[in-house]
Each structure stands twice: as C-alpha cells, then as structure tokens.
Amino acid sequence: MKINKGVEWAAHACSLLGPLWPDKGLPLSALAEFHELPEAYMAKQMQALSRAGIVKGGRGRNGFYVLSKSPKEITLLDILLAVDGNEPMFVCTEIRQNGPCAQASEDCTSPCGIAAHFARAERQYRASLEKIDLESLNAGVISDLSPDNLRDAADWLSENHRTLG
Amino acid sequence: MKINKGVEWAAHACSLLGPLWPDKGLPLSALAEFHELPEAYMAKQMQALSRAGIVKGGRGRNGFYVLSKSPKEITLLDILLAVDGNEPMFVCTEIRQNGPCAQASEDCTSPCGIAAHFARAERQYRASLEKIDLESLNAGVISDLSPDNLRDAADWLSENHRTLG
Ligand code: FES
Ligand code: FES
C-alpha cells in the first residue's frame, strides 16, 4: 500500500504557493526547479491539483500556478486525494457471499465486520490529514528552516514569482 | 493507494480458524473452498500469515493450518502487515535537500513537516486496526450472521476441521 510519490511533490509545491496567495504564483519551471524535479512529472501533479480545484492557471508559455483558495481552506487530505485518487484503500469484494455457507445478498445490507474495521481506520487516517491546512503546515515548515534557508527561500520566491494581471 | 486484495482473504481465513484454536485447523483446500477462492492464491496468503507467525502448519498432503497463538493476540493490523507488507504508505524522498534553496542534510535531523503529518496519520490508521483482535472481530462477524448461516458454518467447520496430533 504505497502513496504515489507525486504527493510529496504536490504538497511541497502547494507549500511554496502558500505565501504567494492570493495574487501571486509560480511557473511550472520554477516549481520543478525548486526541488530539482523533472518538469514533465511535476506538470502531472500540478494538473491533478488543478483538476481538484486546489490551484489554477499554469497554461500557456507565460502561465503560472496560483492557489485557487486560501491556504486555510486547503488540507493535506485534499492534496493526497487530488494526486493519489479518492478510492478506498481496502476494497471488500464481498467474499462472504460465496461458497458453501454463502450469506444471502439480502442479508448483506451492512458492510462485513472486517470491511467496517478497515473503513473506520481509513476514516481516522483521513481525519488526521484533514486537520492539517496549508497555513499550519507552512508554519511548521518555516519554523524548521535555518535562518539562511529562510532568507534563500524568500529571495528565490521574490525573484521567481509572477503576479496576476 | 490500494491494499492487496489478499488481505480480505487472509482476514476471513483467520476468522474461520479463530473458533478452532488451539488444537484444530483447516486444510488449505477448505480455506479456499469456504469463500470459493482460487487455492493457489489462497496458498500465497496463508504462507504470508505463516511467515508472520500468525498461523502454523499447512505443509504436506495432509497438512492443515492452525492459528499460532490465541485469537486475542492476533490483530487486524498483524494480518494487514503480514499480507500487505510493513512499508510506510508515505515515503519521503527528502526533496527538501535538493535545488537552489536545498536544506543541508545536517539540518534535516527531524522529518520534514509534511512527512511527519503523513506518518502521524498512518500511526492512527495502524492504531485503529491494532485495537481489533480476532476474538472481537469474530464476535462481530458471528453477530452479523443469520441463524441459518450460523448453523451452516458450524456444520461446515465440524465436517472440515482437522485436529492436531
Ligand atoms: S466480505 Fe469483504 S471484508 Fe468480509
Ligand atoms: S522532503 Fe519529503 S515530505 Fe518534505
């Protein structure tokens, strides 16, 4: 059970766009360059974020990405589901309805106990990620930076950002 | 992020073996037949459970599987990890150490904030599954059965079980 590695990239891209919201953003090339990531694969993640309504823009030669909404309204769960998909981790194939002691489908109106426990665990997983919005995420990321890193990143953002027209 | 579908099969197999513990078990063919599952693929799941110390036996023409320990000591988490592996779902590739504002590796002694949030969510996921032991799981499964199903399953178990030594 592995999360698509694009989630790490997308989360860091959103983290970079956070301080630029609401009217500034970054071109794809800069988003890829910041962490030395291949641009074509970074583009895929940004498209997934765009489809999910987390970022907008990006199209065209002079295009750039901007968060679609406030960092307070974007959670790590949103980013995970945008990039990794919204399918449940555990899929019950109703094997209880097969075999010599098969349960009748009309008796299977509630989920199998095993499936129900996995679903509950998954709800808790998602709830945990839903609590982390991009604003609090960035507060944590920034407090982890050394003073030098913080200055480097601020300089880089001011050189590379674009402003909505 | 998908859990191996063998987890559903393995969890149901353990659930069948629960009431037979400590001295009775079921041959592979019966474990597969109960839910009409392909025997070769069921064998893979049982081998995984065996490697993890959850079941024992099974080898040889007259072999059968028995739980290795009390149903109270086996959790859904044990079964998940046995079949799906013990790797974390979210793997941080330390992209923060790349690029024009790379963080120095000596400054990266604690996990990146993003990775830390995913790790916390995963701990909660696992903790939720760790709370469910096979005894309580089976209490739930049994209470969901119709009286007819319960009798069918009890009859089937008494016909198909084997006794140790
Ligand atoms: S029938 Fe799918 S988990 Fe039980
Ligand atoms: S560097 Fe891996 S999640 Fe931040």
Short mmCIF file of C-alpha atoms and ligand atoms in Angstrom, two decimals:
data_model
loop_
_atom_site.label_atom_id
_atom_site.label_comp_id
_atom_site.label_asym_id
_atom_site.label_seq_id
_atom_site.Cartn_x
_atom_site.Cartn_y
_atom_site.Cartn_z
CA MET A 1 0.00 0.00 0.00
CA LYS A 2 2.04 2.89 -1.32
CA ILE A 3 1.07 6.50 -1.82
CA ASN A 4 2.00 7.91 -5.23
CA LYS A 5 5.30 9.73 -4.82
CA GLY A 6 3.79 12.71 -6.62
CA VAL A 7 2.03 13.50 -3.33
CA GLU A 8 5.32 14.63 -1.76
CA TRP A 9 5.98 16.86 -4.76
CA ALA A 10 2.47 18.29 -4.86
CA ALA A 11 2.45 19.00 -1.13
CA HIS A 12 5.75 20.86 -1.40
CA ALA A 13 4.50 22.78 -4.45
CA CYS A 14 1.42 23.90 -2.52
CA SER A 15 3.64 24.82 0.38
CA LEU A 16 5.65 27.11 -1.94
CA LEU A 17 2.49 28.69 -3.35
CA GLY A 18 1.02 29.30 0.10
CA PRO A 19 2.85 32.53 0.97
CA LEU A 20 2.16 33.89 -2.55
CA TRP A 21 -1.61 33.57 -2.33
CA PRO A 22 -3.94 35.27 -3.37
CA ASP A 23 -2.47 37.15 -6.33
CA LYS A 24 0.95 35.67 -6.94
CA GLY A 25 2.18 32.31 -8.17
CA LEU A 26 5.00 30.40 -9.79
CA PRO A 27 5.54 29.00 -13.27
CA LEU A 28 5.82 25.23 -13.65
CA SER A 29 9.53 25.51 -14.41
CA ALA A 30 10.18 27.24 -11.09
CA LEU A 31 8.04 24.76 -9.14
CA ALA A 32 10.09 21.92 -10.63
CA GLU A 33 13.42 23.70 -10.23
CA PHE A 34 12.96 24.49 -6.55
CA HIS A 35 13.34 20.81 -5.63
CA GLU A 36 15.20 19.71 -8.80
CA LEU A 37 12.25 17.67 -10.01
CA PRO A 38 11.62 16.63 -13.63
CA GLU A 39 9.30 19.22 -15.12
CA ALA A 40 7.14 16.77 -17.07
CA TYR A 41 6.31 14.78 -13.96
CA MET A 42 5.82 17.93 -11.88
CA ALA A 43 3.35 19.04 -14.60
CA LYS A 44 1.29 15.91 -13.97
CA GLN A 45 0.99 16.71 -10.28
CA MET A 46 0.03 20.32 -10.97
CA GLN A 47 -2.65 19.16 -13.41
CA ALA A 48 -4.03 16.84 -10.74
CA LEU A 49 -4.09 19.74 -8.24
CA SER A 50 -5.78 21.90 -10.85
CA ARG A 51 -8.47 19.30 -11.60
CA ALA A 52 -9.18 19.14 -7.88
CA GLY A 53 -9.60 22.92 -7.68
CA ILE A 54 -6.56 23.44 -5.46
CA VAL A 55 -4.54 25.51 -7.95
CA LYS A 56 -5.47 27.42 -11.06
CA GLY A 57 -3.62 28.82 -14.04
CA GLY A 58 -0.44 27.32 -15.39
CA ARG A 59 -1.44 27.15 -19.05
CA GLY A 60 0.47 28.78 -21.85
CA ARG A 61 4.04 29.93 -22.31
CA ASN A 62 3.80 32.67 -19.71
CA GLY A 63 1.45 30.77 -17.48
CA PHE A 64 1.93 30.24 -13.79
CA TYR A 65 0.15 28.46 -10.95
CA VAL A 66 -1.68 30.24 -8.13
CA LEU A 67 -3.59 28.65 -5.27
CA SER A 68 -7.33 28.64 -6.05
CA LYS A 69 -8.32 29.31 -2.48
CA SER A 70 -6.92 30.39 0.83
CA PRO A 71 -4.20 28.20 2.40
CA LYS A 72 -6.57 27.83 5.35
CA GLU A 73 -9.04 26.05 3.05
CA ILE A 74 -6.61 23.53 1.58
CA THR A 75 -5.75 20.46 3.63
CA LEU A 76 -3.17 17.73 3.27
CA LEU A 77 -6.09 15.37 2.67
CA ASP A 78 -7.21 17.47 -0.31
CA ILE A 79 -3.72 17.23 -1.77
CA LEU A 80 -3.48 13.48 -1.14
CA LEU A 81 -6.83 12.75 -2.77
CA ALA A 82 -6.11 15.07 -5.71
CA VAL A 83 -2.91 13.25 -6.58
CA ASP A 84 -3.43 9.73 -5.28
CA GLY A 85 -7.13 9.37 -6.06
CA ASN A 86 -10.16 9.04 -3.86
CA GLU A 87 -10.52 5.25 -3.88
CA PRO A 88 -10.70 3.49 -0.52
CA MET A 89 -7.52 1.61 0.46
CA PHE A 90 -9.41 -1.52 1.43
CA VAL A 91 -11.84 -2.84 -1.14
CA CYS A 92 -14.26 -5.52 0.06
CA THR A 93 -15.13 -7.93 -2.74
CA GLU A 94 -17.95 -9.49 -0.69
CA ILE A 95 -16.37 -12.94 -0.49
CA ARG A 96 -18.82 -13.64 2.35
CA GLN A 97 -21.44 -14.08 -0.40
CA ASN A 98 -19.52 -17.00 -1.97
CA GLY A 99 -19.11 -20.65 -1.13
CA PRO A 100 -20.95 -23.41 0.74
CA CYS A 101 -22.07 -21.09 3.56
CA ALA A 102 -22.60 -18.00 1.42
CA GLN A 103 -24.51 -15.19 3.07
CA ALA A 104 -27.52 -14.14 1.01
CA SER A 105 -27.06 -10.75 -0.58
CA GLU A 106 -30.27 -9.53 1.06
CA ASP A 107 -28.64 -10.29 4.45
CA CYS A 108 -25.61 -8.20 3.48
CA THR A 109 -27.12 -4.75 3.80
CA SER A 110 -24.42 -3.59 6.21
CA PRO A 111 -20.70 -3.97 5.45
CA CYS A 112 -18.87 -7.08 6.59
CA GLY A 113 -17.27 -6.56 10.02
CA ILE A 114 -13.80 -6.87 8.54
CA ALA A 115 -14.52 -4.25 5.89
CA ALA A 116 -16.11 -1.99 8.50
CA HIS A 117 -12.98 -2.04 10.67
CA PHE A 118 -10.77 -1.14 7.72
CA ALA A 119 -13.16 1.63 6.73
CA ARG A 120 -13.08 3.08 10.24
CA ALA A 121 -9.27 3.05 10.28
CA GLU A 122 -9.25 4.79 6.93
CA ARG A 123 -11.66 7.45 8.20
CA GLN A 124 -9.25 8.12 11.05
CA TYR A 125 -6.34 8.34 8.64
CA ARG A 126 -8.19 10.85 6.52
CA ALA A 127 -9.44 12.83 9.52
CA SER A 128 -5.85 13.21 10.69
CA LEU A 129 -4.76 14.69 7.35
CA GLU A 130 -7.87 16.81 7.09
CA LYS A 131 -6.85 18.65 10.26
CA ILE A 132 -3.68 19.97 8.62
CA ASP A 133 -4.35 23.00 6.48
CA LEU A 134 -1.69 24.60 4.32
CA GLU A 135 -1.36 27.55 6.66
CA SER A 136 -0.47 25.45 9.69
CA LEU A 137 1.62 23.15 7.50
CA ASN A 138 3.69 26.11 6.35
CA ALA A 139 4.05 27.49 9.84
CA GLY A 140 5.70 24.16 10.71
CA VAL A 141 7.83 24.02 7.57
CA ILE A 142 9.08 27.57 8.10
CA SER A 143 9.91 27.03 11.75
CA ASP A 144 12.10 24.10 10.65
CA LEU A 145 14.23 26.24 8.31
CA SER A 146 17.56 27.68 9.34
CA PRO A 147 17.81 31.49 9.11
CA ASP A 148 19.99 31.10 5.98
CA ASN A 149 17.47 28.79 4.32
CA LEU A 150 14.64 31.10 5.14
CA ARG A 151 16.44 34.03 3.52
CA ASP A 152 17.41 31.94 0.46
CA ALA A 153 13.82 30.80 0.01
CA ALA A 154 12.43 34.32 0.44
CA ASP A 155 14.93 35.66 -2.12
CA TRP A 156 14.13 32.86 -4.55
CA LEU A 157 10.38 33.43 -4.22
CA SER A 158 10.74 37.15 -4.81
CA GLU A 159 12.84 36.51 -7.93
CA ASN A 160 10.66 33.80 -9.39
CA HIS A 161 7.09 34.71 -8.55
CA ARG A 162 4.64 36.15 -11.04
CA THR A 163 1.71 38.39 -10.26
CA LEU A 164 -1.82 38.00 -11.58
CA GLY A 165 -2.64 40.69 -14.12
CA MET B 1 -3.01 3.56 -2.50
CA LYS B 2 -4.57 0.13 -2.57
CA ILE B 3 -4.34 -2.66 -0.06
CA ASN B 4 -3.50 -6.06 -1.57
CA LYS B 5 -6.78 -7.89 -2.03
CA GLY B 6 -5.25 -10.91 -0.33
CA VAL B 7 -5.82 -9.06 2.96
CA GLU B 8 -9.57 -9.65 2.73
CA TRP B 9 -8.96 -13.34 2.09
CA ALA B 10 -6.40 -13.70 4.87
CA ALA B 11 -8.60 -11.88 7.39
CA HIS B 12 -11.51 -14.19 6.58
CA ALA B 13 -9.25 -17.25 6.78
CA CYS B 14 -8.08 -16.18 10.24
CA SER B 15 -11.67 -15.56 11.21
CA LEU B 16 -12.52 -19.17 10.24
CA LEU B 17 -9.56 -20.53 12.19
CA GLY B 18 -10.41 -18.50 15.30
CA PRO B 19 -13.08 -20.79 16.79
CA LEU B 20 -10.88 -23.85 16.09
CA TRP B 21 -7.90 -22.63 18.09
CA PRO B 22 -5.84 -24.02 19.88
CA ASP B 23 -5.79 -27.60 18.60
CA LYS B 24 -7.89 -27.63 15.44
CA GLY B 25 -7.45 -26.17 11.99
CA LEU B 26 -8.39 -26.38 8.33
CA PRO B 27 -6.59 -27.62 5.23
CA LEU B 28 -5.77 -25.11 2.52
CA SER B 29 -8.39 -26.62 0.22
CA ALA B 30 -11.14 -25.99 2.78
CA LEU B 31 -9.95 -22.44 3.48
CA ALA B 32 -10.13 -21.70 -0.25
CA GLU B 33 -13.41 -23.51 -0.77
CA PHE B 34 -15.26 -21.71 2.02
CA HIS B 35 -15.25 -18.47 0.02
CA GLU B 36 -14.76 -20.05 -3.45
CA LEU B 37 -11.26 -18.62 -3.76
CA PRO B 38 -8.53 -19.98 -6.06
CA GLU B 39 -6.41 -22.33 -3.99
CA ALA B 40 -3.05 -21.22 -5.39
CA TYR B 41 -3.67 -17.62 -4.47
CA MET B 42 -5.11 -18.56 -1.09
CA ALA B 43 -1.88 -20.54 -0.52
CA LYS B 44 0.13 -17.33 -1.00
CA GLN B 45 -1.85 -15.57 1.70
CA MET B 46 -1.50 -18.47 4.11
CA GLN B 47 2.26 -18.53 3.53
CA ALA B 48 2.40 -14.83 4.32
CA LEU B 49 0.43 -15.42 7.54
CA SER B 50 2.75 -18.28 8.39
CA ARG B 51 5.90 -16.21 7.83
CA ALA B 52 4.44 -13.59 10.18
CA GLY B 53 3.84 -16.21 12.89
CA ILE B 54 0.06 -15.90 12.77
CA VAL B 55 -0.64 -19.44 11.55
CA LYS B 56 1.38 -22.62 11.56
CA GLY B 57 1.25 -25.93 9.75
CA GLY B 58 -0.23 -26.34 6.32
CA ARG B 59 2.64 -28.27 4.77
CA GLY B 60 2.30 -31.68 3.19
CA ARG B 61 -0.57 -33.61 1.69
CA ASN B 62 -2.44 -33.99 4.96
CA GLY B 63 -1.36 -30.65 6.31
CA PHE B 64 -3.68 -28.06 7.74
CA TYR B 65 -3.40 -24.57 9.16
CA VAL B 66 -3.90 -23.73 12.84
CA LEU B 67 -3.59 -20.32 14.47
CA SER B 68 -0.16 -19.97 16.11
CA LYS B 69 -1.49 -18.02 19.04
CA SER B 70 -4.68 -17.07 20.77
CA PRO B 71 -7.25 -15.08 18.75
CA LYS B 72 -6.89 -12.42 21.45
CA GLU B 73 -3.25 -11.97 20.46
CA ILE B 74 -3.82 -11.55 16.72
CA THR B 75 -4.96 -8.17 15.45
CA LEU B 76 -6.23 -6.94 12.11
CA LEU B 77 -3.04 -4.89 11.92
CA ASP B 78 -0.96 -8.07 12.22
CA ILE B 79 -2.90 -9.58 9.32
CA LEU B 80 -2.61 -6.44 7.20
CA LEU B 81 1.15 -6.17 7.70
CA ALA B 82 1.68 -9.90 7.13
CA VAL B 83 -0.01 -9.80 3.74
CA ASP B 84 0.49 -6.24 2.55
CA GLY B 85 3.96 -5.63 3.95
CA ASN B 86 5.26 -3.33 6.64
CA GLU B 87 6.40 -0.42 4.46
CA PRO B 88 5.08 3.04 5.30
CA MET B 89 2.41 4.33 2.90
CA PHE B 90 4.08 7.71 2.53
CA VAL B 91 7.74 7.64 1.62
CA CYS B 92 9.62 10.91 1.95
CA THR B 93 12.41 11.16 -0.63
CA GLU B 94 13.90 14.24 1.08
CA ILE B 95 13.28 16.59 -1.83
CA ARG B 96 13.84 19.44 0.64
CA GLN B 97 17.57 18.64 0.30
CA ASN B 98 17.53 19.41 -3.45
CA GLY B 99 17.57 22.58 -5.51
CA PRO B 100 18.61 26.21 -5.19
CA CYS B 101 17.44 26.51 -1.57
CA ALA B 102 18.36 22.98 -0.52
CA GLN B 103 18.38 22.34 3.20
CA ALA B 104 21.67 20.92 4.39
CA SER B 105 21.43 17.28 5.38
CA GLU B 106 22.83 18.12 8.82
CA ASP B 107 19.82 20.43 9.31
CA CYS B 108 17.45 17.59 8.41
CA THR B 109 17.73 15.57 11.59
CA SER B 110 13.98 15.58 12.14
CA PRO B 111 11.49 14.57 9.45
CA CYS B 112 10.07 17.19 7.11
CA GLY B 113 6.77 18.59 8.44
CA ILE B 114 4.86 17.12 5.51
CA ALA B 115 6.32 13.66 6.08
CA ALA B 116 5.66 13.97 9.83
CA HIS B 117 1.95 14.66 9.26
CA PHE B 118 1.61 11.65 6.97
CA ALA B 119 3.47 9.49 9.47
CA ARG B 120 1.13 10.60 12.27
CA ALA B 121 -1.94 9.80 10.17
CA GLU B 122 -0.51 6.39 9.41
CA ARG B 123 0.15 5.72 13.10
CA GLN B 124 -3.53 6.47 13.76
CA TYR B 125 -4.57 4.14 10.95
CA ARG B 126 -2.47 1.37 12.39
CA ALA B 127 -3.56 2.04 15.96
CA SER B 128 -7.17 1.69 14.88
CA LEU B 129 -6.54 -1.75 13.33
CA GLU B 130 -4.37 -2.80 16.25
CA LYS B 131 -7.34 -2.44 18.58
CA ILE B 132 -9.28 -5.15 16.76
CA ASP B 133 -8.23 -8.60 17.83
CA LEU B 134 -9.52 -11.74 16.19
CA GLU B 135 -11.73 -12.57 19.13
CA SER B 136 -13.65 -9.30 18.99
CA LEU B 137 -13.63 -9.41 15.20
CA ASN B 138 -15.29 -12.80 15.28
CA ALA B 139 -17.82 -11.73 17.85
CA GLY B 140 -18.89 -9.08 15.35
CA VAL B 141 -18.84 -11.40 12.36
CA ILE B 142 -20.93 -14.00 14.19
CA SER B 143 -23.48 -11.49 15.39
CA ASP B 144 -23.99 -10.47 11.76
CA LEU B 145 -24.86 -13.99 10.63
CA SER B 146 -28.42 -15.16 10.24
CA PRO B 147 -29.34 -18.21 12.36
CA ASP B 148 -29.28 -20.35 9.19
CA ASN B 149 -25.82 -19.12 8.22
CA LEU B 150 -24.52 -19.70 11.69
CA ARG B 151 -25.75 -23.31 11.62
CA ASP B 152 -24.36 -23.86 8.11
CA ALA B 153 -20.97 -22.51 9.11
CA ALA B 154 -20.88 -24.55 12.33
CA ASP B 155 -21.77 -27.71 10.37
CA TRP B 156 -19.16 -26.95 7.72
CA LEU B 157 -16.47 -26.35 10.34
CA SER B 158 -17.25 -29.59 12.14
CA GLU B 159 -17.07 -31.52 8.86
CA ASN B 160 -13.90 -29.94 7.56
CA HIS B 161 -11.71 -29.29 10.56
CA ARG B 162 -8.67 -31.38 11.43
CA THR B 163 -7.24 -31.91 14.89
CA LEU B 164 -3.57 -31.65 15.89
CA GLY B 165 -1.63 -34.64 16.83
S1 FES C 1 -16.70 -9.93 2.72
FE1 FES C 1 -15.26 -8.39 2.23
S2 FES C 1 -14.24 -8.00 4.06
FE2 FES C 1 -15.68 -9.52 4.57
S1 FES C 2 11.10 16.45 1.99
FE1 FES C 2 9.89 14.68 1.90
S2 FES C 2 7.95 15.30 2.58
FE2 FES C 2 9.17 17.08 2.70
#
